[in-house]
């Protein structure tokens, strides 16, 4: 902080402003200033003093939170000789502040736990804490709070204590776990029916279960387990206590996932949960939804834990199928939120049975799935007084979507055709109410695609009946029937006689506002699947496309209709395509011209993105088959449209969103005609470069990568493309070299290295011989530490592909030149690259990026193994060997083992495994 250590009065004033200043700007200023204080060295001493003063809840909470944050993120600031004093001070504070506020106690407990995990010299912390406080009943709440958060913090992402220290701690906690459980048991016995204490005890026990360190034989015969189930069986248990007990049982069930090694505890939990059925029914009778949801969570966790046992030995021992009965009882509850809890289990069961593929097993589980589907169809029913179409964005709409996904996943157990026929017969033979009809059609739509459309009279009959539905039926039934027709496009493709009645039915829907978007989506589906049959209806599609905005369509549905039209257009005879494409684009081009004209007369700019997106989808999906030597039918149309796109781009050059849409449209235009867009290359590149100097939108880099991909192999275009790259790189490097430039502009990093990678793939020698390559490599090395999925992936792919050009295609004539150029680049940057990569892996990058890093290391090793061995050794020497808390991060043996594993690897995945294990030492 500038200006030295602030006075306590000033800090107190800022905390008061943070909580009580009526002016939001004052609050914001206080927040920024206090944030700076928390990051400074003075924060340690000031928070300690504020906790001693104990002036009010706010200042103590700020101080406790600061202390926790400093220990989590800045523990290295303290010299080792101060660690004991800090520990003693925190324990004094938590004792003195125990009655002030529970949230302050939690923050201080977290600070103590995080200190214990990092402070290697504090041996047996659990033992010392219990020794110190277990005889004082008033200290019990905060002691249990510390013992609750301690196991939770072991895997905290805020603490990088490393695998060695973590293993040491887990062994230590396992050793003292029985002492903790005994303490909790005594606590329950001593405090009688103190509900708050029970909640604390159950939370603490759950935390130790979650860490997986409790001895399961010891727990199986422990009094606490009985207490847990007694609490859950009692009708009068309060909501909060019920939830804490439920959480604890779920944690216990999760902890014994490996049932075979935890037999005694597994049996106790299994029998205990089965006793809760009566309590569930009582909660249903009392309409206590919170408790019902808790029981359903427990039953689901029971089924998840014993899933393998149930599939391995259904109906025997702990494979008892009463567990599934419990879930089906829950599925019968009128509230859909209850059954939704169990979805993941049913999905996993389906996945297991699908993999095993045993007909006898399927027969055992089929009745359960049939009953589940029956319940789901009932839960999907809309309210009888619902008006209009089903909502798909509210909670119930999202539930129906999840039902649809689940049904698709488990339908194989019942048989798609059998289920589809049964559902249809309930409509045909009964006279169901509209809401039952709609729900049945909804489930039929979910499975329609998995029914074999070959010679299937039931499907044909369903299609015939649906398109005959009168307009007088409920709007929701018509909406869902349209969705069903869209899902049955395969049936239409096999039975072209249905095409006309289906299209007529969908056109009726298209003209009605509530049904228009669903109808458009169904037409899009039919265009995608029945492209050849739809060619004769192209004129009709064109008429729809011309008057798109006369229908009440969502943006997505309108674009979908144009996509369908473009897919059909691509199947027309080549000589017709140009004219039809021109007609299809005309509406959008006219609209863009109109906007530009309005702008030049009144100076107001209107948003052109709708029209740009529509053009983009037309270019993207018009992919006719063009033989070699034939002129691409779309070439002429795109040349005619270019001036309008160019002017739109110029007019809106400052607006990133519109420029992005222009670039996207141009990208699909270039992709559509490939080399046929050559006449656009010069003017397009000139415009891109000139706008980019003023407004560095990253989409220009992306568009540049498309141009390199299409033209990079053409000898005559290479120099021009290299000039483009150099011109685009200068403003890019200026942007990325600013403070936090890489982190603030990940899209630019992503698109820059896509462009550079395309160059490496299409014309490596051009790039490697240029002066810009040194700067690109330097930028790539700096960007390897960037924790952004897409950007990091692009950087790693560039470095990997670059080095790979030194060994790839060794039969080609430019191989020796490539090898020599890569050799020079590696000589110059190799050590720096490997050092930076190792540092990034250990301290900056999340685990999912490691396979990409492994591929880079592998390529360097393939290129020059002896030199790589030396570079890796130097990089490893530079890594820290100890944490600031005095724990060993990495031993000499672990370093040498890792070096050996990587350098002797015979395939890339071995390098990946080695890095995964090694980087855990630093996490």
PDB file of N, CA and C in Angstrom, residues 615-620 622 632 634-635 637-639 641-642 645 662-677 680 684 703 706 710-711:
ATOM      1  N   UNK A 615     -27.239 -14.453 -44.014  1.00  0.00           N
ATOM      2  CA  UNK A 615     -26.349 -14.715 -45.167  1.00  0.00           C
ATOM      3  C   UNK A 615     -25.324 -15.788 -44.808  1.00  0.00           C
ATOM      4  N   UNK A 616     -24.775 -15.675 -43.576  1.00  0.00           N
ATOM      5  CA  UNK A 616     -23.749 -16.636 -43.137  1.00  0.00           C
ATOM      6  C   UNK A 616     -24.285 -18.058 -43.186  1.00  0.00           C
ATOM      7  N   UNK A 617     -25.538 -18.257 -42.710  1.00  0.00           N
ATOM      8  CA  UNK A 617     -26.075 -19.628 -42.666  1.00  0.00           C
ATOM      9  C   UNK A 617     -26.342 -20.145 -44.080  1.00  0.00           C
ATOM     10  N   UNK A 618     -26.710 -19.236 -44.989  1.00  0.00           N
ATOM     11  CA  UNK A 618     -26.937 -19.660 -46.392  1.00  0.00           C
ATOM     12  C   UNK A 618     -25.607 -20.113 -47.005  1.00  0.00           C
ATOM     13  N   UNK A 619     -24.554 -19.299 -46.838  1.00  0.00           N
ATOM     14  CA  UNK A 619     -23.241 -19.686 -47.416  1.00  0.00           C
ATOM     15  C   UNK A 619     -22.711 -20.965 -46.772  1.00  0.00           C
ATOM     16  N   UNK A 620     -22.944 -21.082 -45.469  1.00  0.00           N
ATOM     17  CA  UNK A 620     -22.380 -22.221 -44.729  1.00  0.00           C
ATOM     18  C   UNK A 620     -22.940 -23.546 -45.215  1.00  0.00           C
ATOM     19  N   UNK A 622     -24.763 -24.104 -48.221  1.00  0.00           N
ATOM     20  CA  UNK A 622     -24.911 -24.334 -49.666  1.00  0.00           C
ATOM     21  C   UNK A 622     -23.616 -25.001 -50.141  1.00  0.00           C
ATOM     22  N   UNK A 632     -17.503 -22.741 -59.726  1.00  0.00           N
ATOM     23  CA  UNK A 632     -18.420 -22.921 -58.589  1.00  0.00           C
ATOM     24  C   UNK A 632     -19.659 -22.051 -58.812  1.00  0.00           C
ATOM     25  N   UNK A 634     -21.687 -20.725 -56.893  1.00  0.00           N
ATOM     26  CA  UNK A 634     -21.925 -19.634 -55.926  1.00  0.00           C
ATOM     27  C   UNK A 634     -20.944 -18.469 -56.105  1.00  0.00           C
ATOM     28  N   UNK A 635     -19.930 -18.680 -56.932  1.00  0.00           N
ATOM     29  CA  UNK A 635     -18.842 -17.704 -57.053  1.00  0.00           C
ATOM     30  C   UNK A 635     -19.364 -16.320 -57.470  1.00  0.00           C
ATOM     31  N   UNK A 637     -22.387 -15.049 -57.300  1.00  0.00           N
ATOM     32  CA  UNK A 637     -23.262 -14.416 -56.290  1.00  0.00           C
ATOM     33  C   UNK A 637     -22.422 -13.754 -55.205  1.00  0.00           C
ATOM     34  N   UNK A 638     -21.380 -14.454 -54.766  1.00  0.00           N
ATOM     35  CA  UNK A 638     -20.548 -13.922 -53.671  1.00  0.00           C
ATOM     36  C   UNK A 638     -19.788 -12.673 -54.133  1.00  0.00           C
ATOM     37  N   UNK A 639     -19.341 -12.687 -55.397  1.00  0.00           N
ATOM     38  CA  UNK A 639     -18.656 -11.485 -55.920  1.00  0.00           C
ATOM     39  C   UNK A 639     -19.609 -10.291 -55.961  1.00  0.00           C
ATOM     40  N   UNK A 641     -22.130  -9.821 -53.949  1.00  0.00           N
ATOM     41  CA  UNK A 641     -22.503  -9.407 -52.587  1.00  0.00           C
ATOM     42  C   UNK A 641     -21.345  -8.699 -51.870  1.00  0.00           C
ATOM     43  N   UNK A 642     -20.103  -8.978 -52.282  1.00  0.00           N
ATOM     44  CA  UNK A 642     -18.921  -8.457 -51.584  1.00  0.00           C
ATOM     45  C   UNK A 642     -18.975  -6.946 -51.324  1.00  0.00           C
ATOM     46  N   UNK A 645     -21.055  -6.185 -48.261  1.00  0.00           N
ATOM     47  CA  UNK A 645     -20.410  -6.646 -47.017  1.00  0.00           C
ATOM     48  C   UNK A 645     -19.254  -5.723 -46.654  1.00  0.00           C
ATOM     49  N   UNK A 662     -19.704  -9.800 -39.507  1.00  0.00           N
ATOM     50  CA  UNK A 662     -19.244  -9.596 -40.899  1.00  0.00           C
ATOM     51  C   UNK A 662     -18.172 -10.629 -41.246  1.00  0.00           C
ATOM     52  N   UNK A 663     -17.205 -10.783 -40.337  1.00  0.00           N
ATOM     53  CA  UNK A 663     -16.103 -11.730 -40.576  1.00  0.00           C
ATOM     54  C   UNK A 663     -16.631 -13.156 -40.691  1.00  0.00           C
ATOM     55  N   UNK A 664     -17.627 -13.476 -39.853  1.00  0.00           N
ATOM     56  CA  UNK A 664     -18.201 -14.827 -39.880  1.00  0.00           C
ATOM     57  C   UNK A 664     -18.865 -15.078 -41.239  1.00  0.00           C
ATOM     58  N   UNK A 665     -19.577 -14.057 -41.710  1.00  0.00           N
ATOM     59  CA  UNK A 665     -20.261 -14.165 -42.994  1.00  0.00           C
ATOM     60  C   UNK A 665     -19.234 -14.355 -44.121  1.00  0.00           C
ATOM     61  N   UNK A 666     -18.164 -13.566 -44.079  1.00  0.00           N
ATOM     62  CA  UNK A 666     -17.104 -13.659 -45.104  1.00  0.00           C
ATOM     63  C   UNK A 666     -16.392 -15.007 -45.029  1.00  0.00           C
ATOM     64  N   UNK A 667     -16.197 -15.481 -43.792  1.00  0.00           N
ATOM     65  CA  UNK A 667     -15.537 -16.778 -43.612  1.00  0.00           C
ATOM     66  C   UNK A 667     -16.313 -17.877 -44.336  1.00  0.00           C
ATOM     67  N   UNK A 668     -17.655 -17.905 -44.152  1.00  0.00           N
ATOM     68  CA  UNK A 668     -18.446 -18.963 -44.793  1.00  0.00           C
ATOM     69  C   UNK A 668     -18.524 -18.749 -46.310  1.00  0.00           C
ATOM     70  N   UNK A 669     -18.481 -17.474 -46.727  1.00  0.00           N
ATOM     71  CA  UNK A 669     -18.479 -17.204 -48.172  1.00  0.00           C
ATOM     72  C   UNK A 669     -17.198 -17.760 -48.800  1.00  0.00           C
ATOM     73  N   UNK A 670     -16.064 -17.500 -48.151  1.00  0.00           N
ATOM     74  CA  UNK A 670     -14.773 -17.997 -48.673  1.00  0.00           C
ATOM     75  C   UNK A 670     -14.764 -19.532 -48.646  1.00  0.00           C
ATOM     76  N   UNK A 671     -15.220 -20.124 -47.538  1.00  0.00           N
ATOM     77  CA  UNK A 671     -15.267 -21.591 -47.435  1.00  0.00           C
ATOM     78  C   UNK A 671     -16.193 -22.192 -48.490  1.00  0.00           C
ATOM     79  N   UNK A 672     -17.302 -21.474 -48.784  1.00  0.00           N
ATOM     80  CA  UNK A 672     -18.297 -21.984 -49.727  1.00  0.00           C
ATOM     81  C   UNK A 672     -17.679 -22.186 -51.108  1.00  0.00           C
ATOM     82  N   UNK A 673     -16.933 -21.179 -51.600  1.00  0.00           N
ATOM     83  CA  UNK A 673     -16.411 -21.272 -52.982  1.00  0.00           C
ATOM     84  C   UNK A 673     -14.923 -21.618 -53.047  1.00  0.00           C
ATOM     85  N   UNK A 674     -14.254 -21.715 -51.858  1.00  0.00           N
ATOM     86  CA  UNK A 674     -12.842 -22.127 -51.860  1.00  0.00           C
ATOM     87  C   UNK A 674     -11.986 -21.224 -52.726  1.00  0.00           C
ATOM     88  N   UNK A 675     -11.220 -21.829 -53.633  1.00  0.00           N
ATOM     89  CA  UNK A 675     -10.307 -21.050 -54.499  1.00  0.00           C
ATOM     90  C   UNK A 675     -11.070 -20.077 -55.401  1.00  0.00           C
ATOM     91  N   UNK A 676     -12.385 -20.293 -55.511  1.00  0.00           N
ATOM     92  CA  UNK A 676     -13.193 -19.411 -56.371  1.00  0.00           C
ATOM     93  C   UNK A 676     -13.330 -17.998 -55.842  1.00  0.00           C
ATOM     94  N   UNK A 677     -12.821 -17.760 -54.625  1.00  0.00           N
ATOM     95  CA  UNK A 677     -12.953 -16.403 -54.071  1.00  0.00           C
ATOM     96  C   UNK A 677     -11.687 -15.577 -54.304  1.00  0.00           C
ATOM     97  N   UNK A 680     -11.497 -11.821 -54.485  1.00  0.00           N
ATOM     98  CA  UNK A 680     -11.765 -11.044 -53.262  1.00  0.00           C
ATOM     99  C   UNK A 680     -10.520 -10.901 -52.396  1.00  0.00           C
ATOM    100  N   UNK A 684     -10.063  -7.790 -49.795  1.00  0.00           N
ATOM    101  CA  UNK A 684     -10.444  -8.223 -48.440  1.00  0.00           C
ATOM    102  C   UNK A 684      -9.272  -8.045 -47.483  1.00  0.00           C
ATOM    103  N   UNK A 703     -10.274 -14.726 -39.469  1.00  0.00           N
ATOM    104  CA  UNK A 703     -10.561 -14.702 -40.909  1.00  0.00           C
ATOM    105  C   UNK A 703      -9.263 -14.876 -41.706  1.00  0.00           C
ATOM    106  N   UNK A 706      -8.425 -18.458 -42.086  1.00  0.00           N
ATOM    107  CA  UNK A 706      -9.231 -19.123 -43.126  1.00  0.00           C
ATOM    108  C   UNK A 706      -8.595 -18.870 -44.497  1.00  0.00           C
ATOM    109  N   UNK A 710      -7.073 -21.639 -47.136  1.00  0.00           N
ATOM    110  CA  UNK A 710      -7.544 -21.814 -48.516  1.00  0.00           C
ATOM    111  C   UNK A 710      -6.445 -21.544 -49.553  1.00  0.00           C
ATOM    112  N   UNK A 711      -5.593 -20.531 -49.290  1.00  0.00           N
ATOM    113  CA  UNK A 711      -4.650 -20.082 -50.334  1.00  0.00           C
ATOM    114  C   UNK A 711      -3.177 -20.303 -50.002  1.00  0.00           C
TER     115      UNK A 711
END
